[in-house]
Tab-separated table of C-alpha atoms in Angstrom:
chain	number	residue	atom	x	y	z
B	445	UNK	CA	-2.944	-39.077	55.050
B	446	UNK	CA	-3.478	-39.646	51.816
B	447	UNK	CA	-0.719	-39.909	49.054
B	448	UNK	CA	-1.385	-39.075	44.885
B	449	UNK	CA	0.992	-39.224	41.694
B	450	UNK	CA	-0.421	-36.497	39.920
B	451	UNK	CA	0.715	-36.294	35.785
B	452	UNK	CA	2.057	-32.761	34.943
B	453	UNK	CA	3.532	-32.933	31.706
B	454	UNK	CA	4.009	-29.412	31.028
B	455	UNK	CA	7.405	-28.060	29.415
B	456	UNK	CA	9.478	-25.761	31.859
B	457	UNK	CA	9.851	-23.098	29.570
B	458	UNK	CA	5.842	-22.803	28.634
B	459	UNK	CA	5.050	-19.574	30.247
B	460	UNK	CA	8.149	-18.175	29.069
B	461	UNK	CA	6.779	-19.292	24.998
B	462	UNK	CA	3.535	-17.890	25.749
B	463	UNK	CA	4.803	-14.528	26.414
B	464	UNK	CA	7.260	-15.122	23.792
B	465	UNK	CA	4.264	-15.743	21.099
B	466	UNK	CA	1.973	-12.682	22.479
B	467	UNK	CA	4.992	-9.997	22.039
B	468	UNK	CA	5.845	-11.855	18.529
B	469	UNK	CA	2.352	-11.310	17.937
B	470	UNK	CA	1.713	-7.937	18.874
B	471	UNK	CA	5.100	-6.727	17.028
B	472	UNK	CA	3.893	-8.676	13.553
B	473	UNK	CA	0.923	-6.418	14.144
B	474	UNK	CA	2.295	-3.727	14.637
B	475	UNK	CA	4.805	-4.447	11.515
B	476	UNK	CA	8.095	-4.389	13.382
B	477	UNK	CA	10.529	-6.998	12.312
B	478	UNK	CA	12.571	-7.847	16.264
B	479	UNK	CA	15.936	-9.744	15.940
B	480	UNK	CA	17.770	-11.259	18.734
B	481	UNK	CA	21.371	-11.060	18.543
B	482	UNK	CA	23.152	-13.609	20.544
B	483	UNK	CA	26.623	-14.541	21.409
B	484	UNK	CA	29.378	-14.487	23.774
B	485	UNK	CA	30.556	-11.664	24.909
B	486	UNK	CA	33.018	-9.188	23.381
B	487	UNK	CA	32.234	-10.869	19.774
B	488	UNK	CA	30.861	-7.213	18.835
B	489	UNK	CA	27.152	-7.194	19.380
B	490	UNK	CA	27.385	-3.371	20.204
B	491	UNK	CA	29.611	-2.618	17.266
B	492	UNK	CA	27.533	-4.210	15.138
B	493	UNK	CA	24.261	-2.421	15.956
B	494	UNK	CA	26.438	1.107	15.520
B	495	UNK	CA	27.107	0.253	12.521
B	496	UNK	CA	23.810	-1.162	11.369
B	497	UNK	CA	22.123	1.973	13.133
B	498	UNK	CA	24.529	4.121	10.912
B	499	UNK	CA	23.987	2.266	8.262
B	500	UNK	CA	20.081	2.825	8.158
B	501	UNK	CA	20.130	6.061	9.573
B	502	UNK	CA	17.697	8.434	7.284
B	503	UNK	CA	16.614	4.978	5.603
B	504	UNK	CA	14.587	2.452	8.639
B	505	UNK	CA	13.886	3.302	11.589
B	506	UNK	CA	15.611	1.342	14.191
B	507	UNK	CA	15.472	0.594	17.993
B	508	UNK	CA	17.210	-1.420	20.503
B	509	UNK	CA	16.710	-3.161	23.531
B	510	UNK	CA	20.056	-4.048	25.380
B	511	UNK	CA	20.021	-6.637	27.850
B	512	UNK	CA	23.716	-6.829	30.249
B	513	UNK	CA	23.510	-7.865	34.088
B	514	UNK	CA	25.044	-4.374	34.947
B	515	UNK	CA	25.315	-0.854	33.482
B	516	UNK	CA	23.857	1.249	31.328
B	517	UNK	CA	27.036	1.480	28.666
B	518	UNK	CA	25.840	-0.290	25.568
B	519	UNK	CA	22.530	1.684	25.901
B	520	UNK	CA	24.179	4.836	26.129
B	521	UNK	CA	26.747	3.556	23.160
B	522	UNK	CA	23.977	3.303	20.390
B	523	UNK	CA	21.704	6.277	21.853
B	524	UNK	CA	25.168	8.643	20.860
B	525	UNK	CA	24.439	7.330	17.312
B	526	UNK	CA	20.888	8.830	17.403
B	527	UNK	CA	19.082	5.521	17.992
B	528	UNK	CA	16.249	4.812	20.733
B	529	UNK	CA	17.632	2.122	23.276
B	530	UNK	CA	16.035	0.807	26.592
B	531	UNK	CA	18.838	-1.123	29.121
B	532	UNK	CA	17.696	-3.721	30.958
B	533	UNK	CA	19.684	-5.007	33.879
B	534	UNK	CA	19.323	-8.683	34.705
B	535	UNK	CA	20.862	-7.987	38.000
B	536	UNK	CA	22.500	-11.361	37.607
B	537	UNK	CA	20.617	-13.637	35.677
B	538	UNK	CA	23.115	-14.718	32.449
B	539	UNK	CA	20.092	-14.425	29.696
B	540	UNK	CA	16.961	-11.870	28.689
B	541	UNK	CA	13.656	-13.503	29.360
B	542	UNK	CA	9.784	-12.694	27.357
B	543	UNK	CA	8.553	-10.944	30.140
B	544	UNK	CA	11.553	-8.732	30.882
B	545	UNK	CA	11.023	-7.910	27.003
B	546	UNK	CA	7.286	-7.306	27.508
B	547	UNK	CA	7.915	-4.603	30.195
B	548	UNK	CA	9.805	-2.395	27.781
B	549	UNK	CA	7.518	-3.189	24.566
B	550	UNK	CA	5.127	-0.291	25.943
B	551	UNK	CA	7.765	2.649	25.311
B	552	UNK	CA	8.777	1.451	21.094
B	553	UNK	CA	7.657	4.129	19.247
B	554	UNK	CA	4.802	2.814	16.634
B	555	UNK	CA	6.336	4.033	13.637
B	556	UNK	CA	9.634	1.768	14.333
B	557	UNK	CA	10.952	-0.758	11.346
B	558	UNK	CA	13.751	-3.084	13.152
B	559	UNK	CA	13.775	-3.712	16.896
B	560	UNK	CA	17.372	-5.649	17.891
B	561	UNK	CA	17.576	-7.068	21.063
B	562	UNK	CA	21.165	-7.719	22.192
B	563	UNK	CA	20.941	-10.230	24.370
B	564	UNK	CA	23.103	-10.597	27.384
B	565	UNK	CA	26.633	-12.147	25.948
B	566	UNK	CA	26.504	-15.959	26.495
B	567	UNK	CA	26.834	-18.513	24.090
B	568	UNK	CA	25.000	-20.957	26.243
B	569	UNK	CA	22.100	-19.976	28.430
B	570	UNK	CA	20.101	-17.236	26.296
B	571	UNK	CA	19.710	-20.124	23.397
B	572	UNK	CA	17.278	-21.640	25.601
B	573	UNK	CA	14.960	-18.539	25.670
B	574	UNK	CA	12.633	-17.269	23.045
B	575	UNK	CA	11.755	-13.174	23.543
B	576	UNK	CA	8.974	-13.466	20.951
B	577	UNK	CA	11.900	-12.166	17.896
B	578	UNK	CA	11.484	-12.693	14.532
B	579	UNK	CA	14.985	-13.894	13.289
B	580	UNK	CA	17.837	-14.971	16.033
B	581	UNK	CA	21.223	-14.276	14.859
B	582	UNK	CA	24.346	-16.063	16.383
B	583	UNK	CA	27.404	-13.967	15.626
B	584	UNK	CA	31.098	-15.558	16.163
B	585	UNK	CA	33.789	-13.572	16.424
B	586	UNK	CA	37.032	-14.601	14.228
B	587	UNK	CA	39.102	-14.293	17.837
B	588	UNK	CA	37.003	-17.195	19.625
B	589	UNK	CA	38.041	-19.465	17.129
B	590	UNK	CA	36.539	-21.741	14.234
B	591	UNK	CA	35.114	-24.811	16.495
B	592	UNK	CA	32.992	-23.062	18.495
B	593	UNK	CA	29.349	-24.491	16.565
B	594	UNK	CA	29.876	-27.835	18.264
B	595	UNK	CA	30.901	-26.948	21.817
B	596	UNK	CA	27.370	-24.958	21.982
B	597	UNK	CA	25.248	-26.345	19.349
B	598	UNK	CA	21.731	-25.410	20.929
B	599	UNK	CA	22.631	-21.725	19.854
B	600	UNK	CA	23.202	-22.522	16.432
B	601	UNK	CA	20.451	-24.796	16.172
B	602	UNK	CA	17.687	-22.363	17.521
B	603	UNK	CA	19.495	-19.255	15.309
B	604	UNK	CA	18.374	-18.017	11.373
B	605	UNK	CA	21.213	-16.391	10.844
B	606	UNK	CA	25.035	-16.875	11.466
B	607	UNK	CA	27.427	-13.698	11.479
B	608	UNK	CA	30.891	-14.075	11.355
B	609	UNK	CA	32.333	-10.748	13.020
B	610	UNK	CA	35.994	-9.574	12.878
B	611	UNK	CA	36.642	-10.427	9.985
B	612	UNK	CA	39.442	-7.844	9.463
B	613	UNK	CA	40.940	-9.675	12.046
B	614	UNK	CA	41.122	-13.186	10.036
B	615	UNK	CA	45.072	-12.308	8.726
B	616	UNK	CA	46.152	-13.076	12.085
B	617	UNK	CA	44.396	-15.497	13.308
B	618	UNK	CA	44.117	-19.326	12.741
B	619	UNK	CA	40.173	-18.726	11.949
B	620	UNK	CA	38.926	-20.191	9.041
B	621	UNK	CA	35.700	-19.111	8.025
B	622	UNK	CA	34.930	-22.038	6.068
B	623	UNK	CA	35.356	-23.981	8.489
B	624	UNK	CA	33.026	-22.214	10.795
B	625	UNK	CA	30.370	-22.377	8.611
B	626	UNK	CA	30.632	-25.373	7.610
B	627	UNK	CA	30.107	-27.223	11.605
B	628	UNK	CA	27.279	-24.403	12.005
B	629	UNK	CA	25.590	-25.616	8.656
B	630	UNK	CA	25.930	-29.733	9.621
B	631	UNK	CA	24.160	-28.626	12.910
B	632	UNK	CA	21.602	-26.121	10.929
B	633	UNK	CA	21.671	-25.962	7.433
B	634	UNK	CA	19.348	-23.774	6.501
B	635	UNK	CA	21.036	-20.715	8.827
B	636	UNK	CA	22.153	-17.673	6.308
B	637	UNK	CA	26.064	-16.968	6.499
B	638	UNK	CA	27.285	-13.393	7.078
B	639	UNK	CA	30.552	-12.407	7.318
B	640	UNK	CA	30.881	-8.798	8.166
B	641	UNK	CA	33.788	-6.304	9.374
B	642	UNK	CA	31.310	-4.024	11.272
B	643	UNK	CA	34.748	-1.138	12.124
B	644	UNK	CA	35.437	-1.767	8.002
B	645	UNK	CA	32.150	-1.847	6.668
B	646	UNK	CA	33.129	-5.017	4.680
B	647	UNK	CA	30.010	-7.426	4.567
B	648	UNK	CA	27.541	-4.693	6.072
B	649	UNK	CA	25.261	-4.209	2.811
B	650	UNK	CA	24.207	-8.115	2.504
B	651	UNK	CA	23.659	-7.957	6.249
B	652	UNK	CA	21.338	-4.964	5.991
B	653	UNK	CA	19.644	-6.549	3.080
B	654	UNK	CA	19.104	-9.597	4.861
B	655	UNK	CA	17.509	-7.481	7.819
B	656	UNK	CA	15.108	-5.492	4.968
B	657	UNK	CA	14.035	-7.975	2.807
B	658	UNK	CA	13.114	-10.210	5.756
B	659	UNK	CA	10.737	-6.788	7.246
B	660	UNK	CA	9.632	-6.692	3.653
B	661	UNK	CA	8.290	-10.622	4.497
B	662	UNK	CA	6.624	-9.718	7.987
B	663	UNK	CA	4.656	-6.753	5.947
B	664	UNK	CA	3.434	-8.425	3.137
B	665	UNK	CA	2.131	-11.361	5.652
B	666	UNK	CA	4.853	-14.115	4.952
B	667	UNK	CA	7.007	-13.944	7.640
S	593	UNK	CA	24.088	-21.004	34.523
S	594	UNK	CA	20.118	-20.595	33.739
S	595	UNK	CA	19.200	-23.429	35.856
S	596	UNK	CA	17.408	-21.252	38.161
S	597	UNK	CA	15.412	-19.302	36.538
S	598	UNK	CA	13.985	-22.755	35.354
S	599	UNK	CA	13.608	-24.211	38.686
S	600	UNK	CA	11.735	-20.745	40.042
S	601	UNK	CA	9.480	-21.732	36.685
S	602	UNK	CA	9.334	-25.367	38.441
S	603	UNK	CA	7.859	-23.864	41.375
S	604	UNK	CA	5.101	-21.836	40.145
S	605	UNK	CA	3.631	-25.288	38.351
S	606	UNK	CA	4.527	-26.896	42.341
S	607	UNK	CA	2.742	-24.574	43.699
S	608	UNK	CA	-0.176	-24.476	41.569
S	609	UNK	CA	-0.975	-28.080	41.178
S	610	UNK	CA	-0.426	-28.375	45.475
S	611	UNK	CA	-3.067	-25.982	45.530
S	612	UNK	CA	-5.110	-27.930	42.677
S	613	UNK	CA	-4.764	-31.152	44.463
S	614	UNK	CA	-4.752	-29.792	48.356
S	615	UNK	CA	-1.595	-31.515	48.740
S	616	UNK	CA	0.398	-30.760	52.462
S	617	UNK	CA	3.578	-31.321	50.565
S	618	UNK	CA	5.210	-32.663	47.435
S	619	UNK	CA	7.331	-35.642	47.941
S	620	UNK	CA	8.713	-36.576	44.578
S	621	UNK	CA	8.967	-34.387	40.904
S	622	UNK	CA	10.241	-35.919	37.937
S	623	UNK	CA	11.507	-34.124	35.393
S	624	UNK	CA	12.640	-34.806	31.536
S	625	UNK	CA	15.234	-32.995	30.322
S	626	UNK	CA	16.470	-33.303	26.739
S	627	UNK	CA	20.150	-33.873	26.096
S	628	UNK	CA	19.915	-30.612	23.501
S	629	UNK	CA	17.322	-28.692	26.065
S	630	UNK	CA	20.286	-26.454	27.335
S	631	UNK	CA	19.763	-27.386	30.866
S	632	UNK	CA	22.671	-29.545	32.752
S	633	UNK	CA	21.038	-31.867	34.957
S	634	UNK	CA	23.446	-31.308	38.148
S	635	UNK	CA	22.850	-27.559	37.824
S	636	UNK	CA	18.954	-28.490	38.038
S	637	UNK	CA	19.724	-30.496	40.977
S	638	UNK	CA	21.403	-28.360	43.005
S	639	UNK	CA	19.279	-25.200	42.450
S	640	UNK	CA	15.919	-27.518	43.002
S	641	UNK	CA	18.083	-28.409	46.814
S	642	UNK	CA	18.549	-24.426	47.436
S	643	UNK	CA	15.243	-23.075	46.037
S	644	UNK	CA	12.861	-25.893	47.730
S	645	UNK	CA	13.795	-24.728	51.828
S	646	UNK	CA	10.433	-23.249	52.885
S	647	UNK	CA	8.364	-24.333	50.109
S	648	UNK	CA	5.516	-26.804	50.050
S	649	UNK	CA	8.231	-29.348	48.178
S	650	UNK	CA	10.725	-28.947	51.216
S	651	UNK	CA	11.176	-32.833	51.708
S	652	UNK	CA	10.743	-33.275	47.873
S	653	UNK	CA	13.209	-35.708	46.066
S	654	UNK	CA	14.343	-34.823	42.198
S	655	UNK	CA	14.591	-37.468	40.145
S	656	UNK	CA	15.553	-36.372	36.267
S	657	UNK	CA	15.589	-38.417	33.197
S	658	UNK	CA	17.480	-37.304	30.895
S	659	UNK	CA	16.063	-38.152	27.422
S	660	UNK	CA	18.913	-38.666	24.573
S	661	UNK	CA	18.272	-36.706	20.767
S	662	UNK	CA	16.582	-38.386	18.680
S	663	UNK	CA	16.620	-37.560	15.068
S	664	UNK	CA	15.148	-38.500	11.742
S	665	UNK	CA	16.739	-37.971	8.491
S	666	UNK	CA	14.470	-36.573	5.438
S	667	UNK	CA	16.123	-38.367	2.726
S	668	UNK	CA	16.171	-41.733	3.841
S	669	UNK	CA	13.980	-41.845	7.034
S	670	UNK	CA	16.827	-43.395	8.643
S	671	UNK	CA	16.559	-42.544	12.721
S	672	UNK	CA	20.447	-43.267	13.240
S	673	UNK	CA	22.471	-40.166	13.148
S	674	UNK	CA	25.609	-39.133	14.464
S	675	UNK	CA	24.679	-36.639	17.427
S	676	UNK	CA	27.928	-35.974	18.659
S	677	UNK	CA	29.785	-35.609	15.495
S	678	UNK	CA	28.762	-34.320	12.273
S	679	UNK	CA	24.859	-34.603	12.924
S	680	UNK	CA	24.689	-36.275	9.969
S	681	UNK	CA	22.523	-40.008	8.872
S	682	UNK	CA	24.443	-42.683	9.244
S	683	UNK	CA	22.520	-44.919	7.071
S	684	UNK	CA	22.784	-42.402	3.703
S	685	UNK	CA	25.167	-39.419	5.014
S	686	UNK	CA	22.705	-36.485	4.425
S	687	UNK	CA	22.618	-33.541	6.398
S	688	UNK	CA	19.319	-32.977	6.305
S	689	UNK	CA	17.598	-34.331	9.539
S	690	UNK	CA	14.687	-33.240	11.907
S	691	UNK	CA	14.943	-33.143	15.547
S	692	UNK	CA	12.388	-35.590	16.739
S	693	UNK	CA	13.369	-35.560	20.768
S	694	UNK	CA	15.547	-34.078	22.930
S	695	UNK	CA	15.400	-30.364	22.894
S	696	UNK	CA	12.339	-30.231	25.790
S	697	UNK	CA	12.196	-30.160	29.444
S	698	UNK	CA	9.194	-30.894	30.780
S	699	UNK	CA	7.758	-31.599	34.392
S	700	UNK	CA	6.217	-35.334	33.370
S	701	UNK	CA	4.624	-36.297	37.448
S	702	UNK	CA	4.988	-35.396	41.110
S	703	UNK	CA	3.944	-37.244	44.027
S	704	UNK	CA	2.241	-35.543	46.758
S	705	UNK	CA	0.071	-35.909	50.093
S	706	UNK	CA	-2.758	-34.722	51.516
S	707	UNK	CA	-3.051	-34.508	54.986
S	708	UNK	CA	-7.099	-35.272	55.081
S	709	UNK	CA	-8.792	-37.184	52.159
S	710	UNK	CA	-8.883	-34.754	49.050
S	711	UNK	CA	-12.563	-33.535	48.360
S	712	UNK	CA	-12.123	-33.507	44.471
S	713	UNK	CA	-10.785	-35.727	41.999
């Protein structure tokens, strides 16, 4: 018998990157800006995307890939407003991965501008995975409370883009915005700020600027 | 809980490397997980004890160093920072640092045998 130490050094989540970069790259190709929208859940993911998808509706084309570990609901929620959406079902697992991403990339119509992915609502585990998107967002909900940045940091360090949802809300709750920000800027501080009322509309039209000036980037090759 | 997903990951690099090296069976895998790599160390642990029954790493011990953040600031170049607080230099107080270490996970060695002499390498 003979024994051997044999030096790996390869990272955990490589093949997971790899598919990651081919779908990034096949979707900058194909001129499709792809944002992953991550957070816990019930901070209004879904809401958001029916109001972005009525917000663009006659102006971008827009898809969606919804990722939950059961049902088909939030699928079926933003096909009623009009928009393409493919479910998957993690059976289980608490975050989307490349390759379940990779399956569905087939079916997006060519002609698509924005492709969201709504990840499956965690503020912990889907940080750690990167589906080959253009811009992450982290959204916090005014309900979950102001501290949350430094009880999951890796989400707000991986994200571009922090939105601050339920913000008609803020009246009666101890949530200050501010403060939010401020703990997810000293752990990122180049991450945009959003604050947006997606049921009021209040904070929609710098969001949906953010989302068309950044597809304006990926087309003119300076993404 | 994700912990799984990135020990079935573990696996397919076992696997591949026991076939690589002829190995019989693993014995020891080390891994290096980063404070800020999302993973939790125990979770590792106890889905590497449920997912290794069967496999080629069956008898395999886990040993994990955990490897703390390590940061640099850009204004002064100062590598002291306050990781659990504000994330900000301690030398000069600016905010803006780069993570040097402690966001990756890596499989850095195993250990394995071979039950004749290995032909290769």
């Amino acid at each position: 018998m003979t024994r051997k130490e044999v030096i790996v050094m390869r990272d955990l989540l490589g093949t997971n990157k790899q598919v990651a970069a081919e779908i990034r790259k096949e979707l900058r190709a194909r001129g499709i800006l792809s944002v992953n929208l991550l957070s816990s859940p019930g901070s209004g993911k879904t809401t958001l995307l029916e109001a972005l998808a009525d917000r663009f509706r006659g102006r971008r084309r827009m898809a969606v890939i919804e990722g939950d570990i059961e049902t088909e609901r939030d699928a079926e929620r933003i096909r009623a407003r009009g928009v393409p959406a493919w479910q998957i079902t993690t059976g289980g697992a608490c975050h989307l991965e490349a390759r379940m991403v990779g399956k569905v990339l087939g079916e997006v119509p060519a002609d698509l501008d924005l492709l969201f992915i709504e990840n499956v609502g965690n503020l912990v585990c889907p940080a750690s995975f990167d589906l080959g998107e253009e811009l992450r967002c982290v959204l916090l909900s005014s309900p979950e409370g102001d501290d949350k940045p430094k009880k999951y940091p890796q989400a707000f360090l991986t994200a571009d883009a922090l939105v601050l949802t339920k913000t008609d809300l803020i009246p009666h709750l101890p949530f200050d915005p501010a403060k939010a920000a401020a703990e997810a800027l000293s752990i990122k501080p180049e991450l945009r700020v959003f604050r947006v009322s997606a049921l009021r509309g209040e904070g929609m039209d710098e969001l949906a600027a953010y989302f068309v000036e950044a597809l304006a980037r990926l087309r003119s090759g300076h993404a | 809980m994700h912990e799984l997903s990135l020990v079935a990951a573990l696996f397919e690099t076992l696997e591949e490397k026991a076939r690589e090296h002829r190995a019989a069976r693993i014995t020891v895998v080390r891994l290096k997980v980063g404070k800020l790599s999302g993973a939790v160390p125990e979770l590792l642990e106890s889905a590497f004890e449920t997912y290794k029954k069967g496999t080629i790493a069956d008898g395999a011990r886990l040993e994990i160093e955990e490897v703390p953040v390590r940061l640099r600031c850009r204004s002064c170049g100062g590598e002291r920072l306050d990781v659990e607080g504000s994330f900000a230099c301690l030398v000069c107080g600016g905010r803006d640092v780069e993570l040097l270490e402690g966001r990756d996970l890596v499989v850095e060695r195993i250990e394995l045998e071979a039950d004749e002499p290995p032909s290769s390498s």
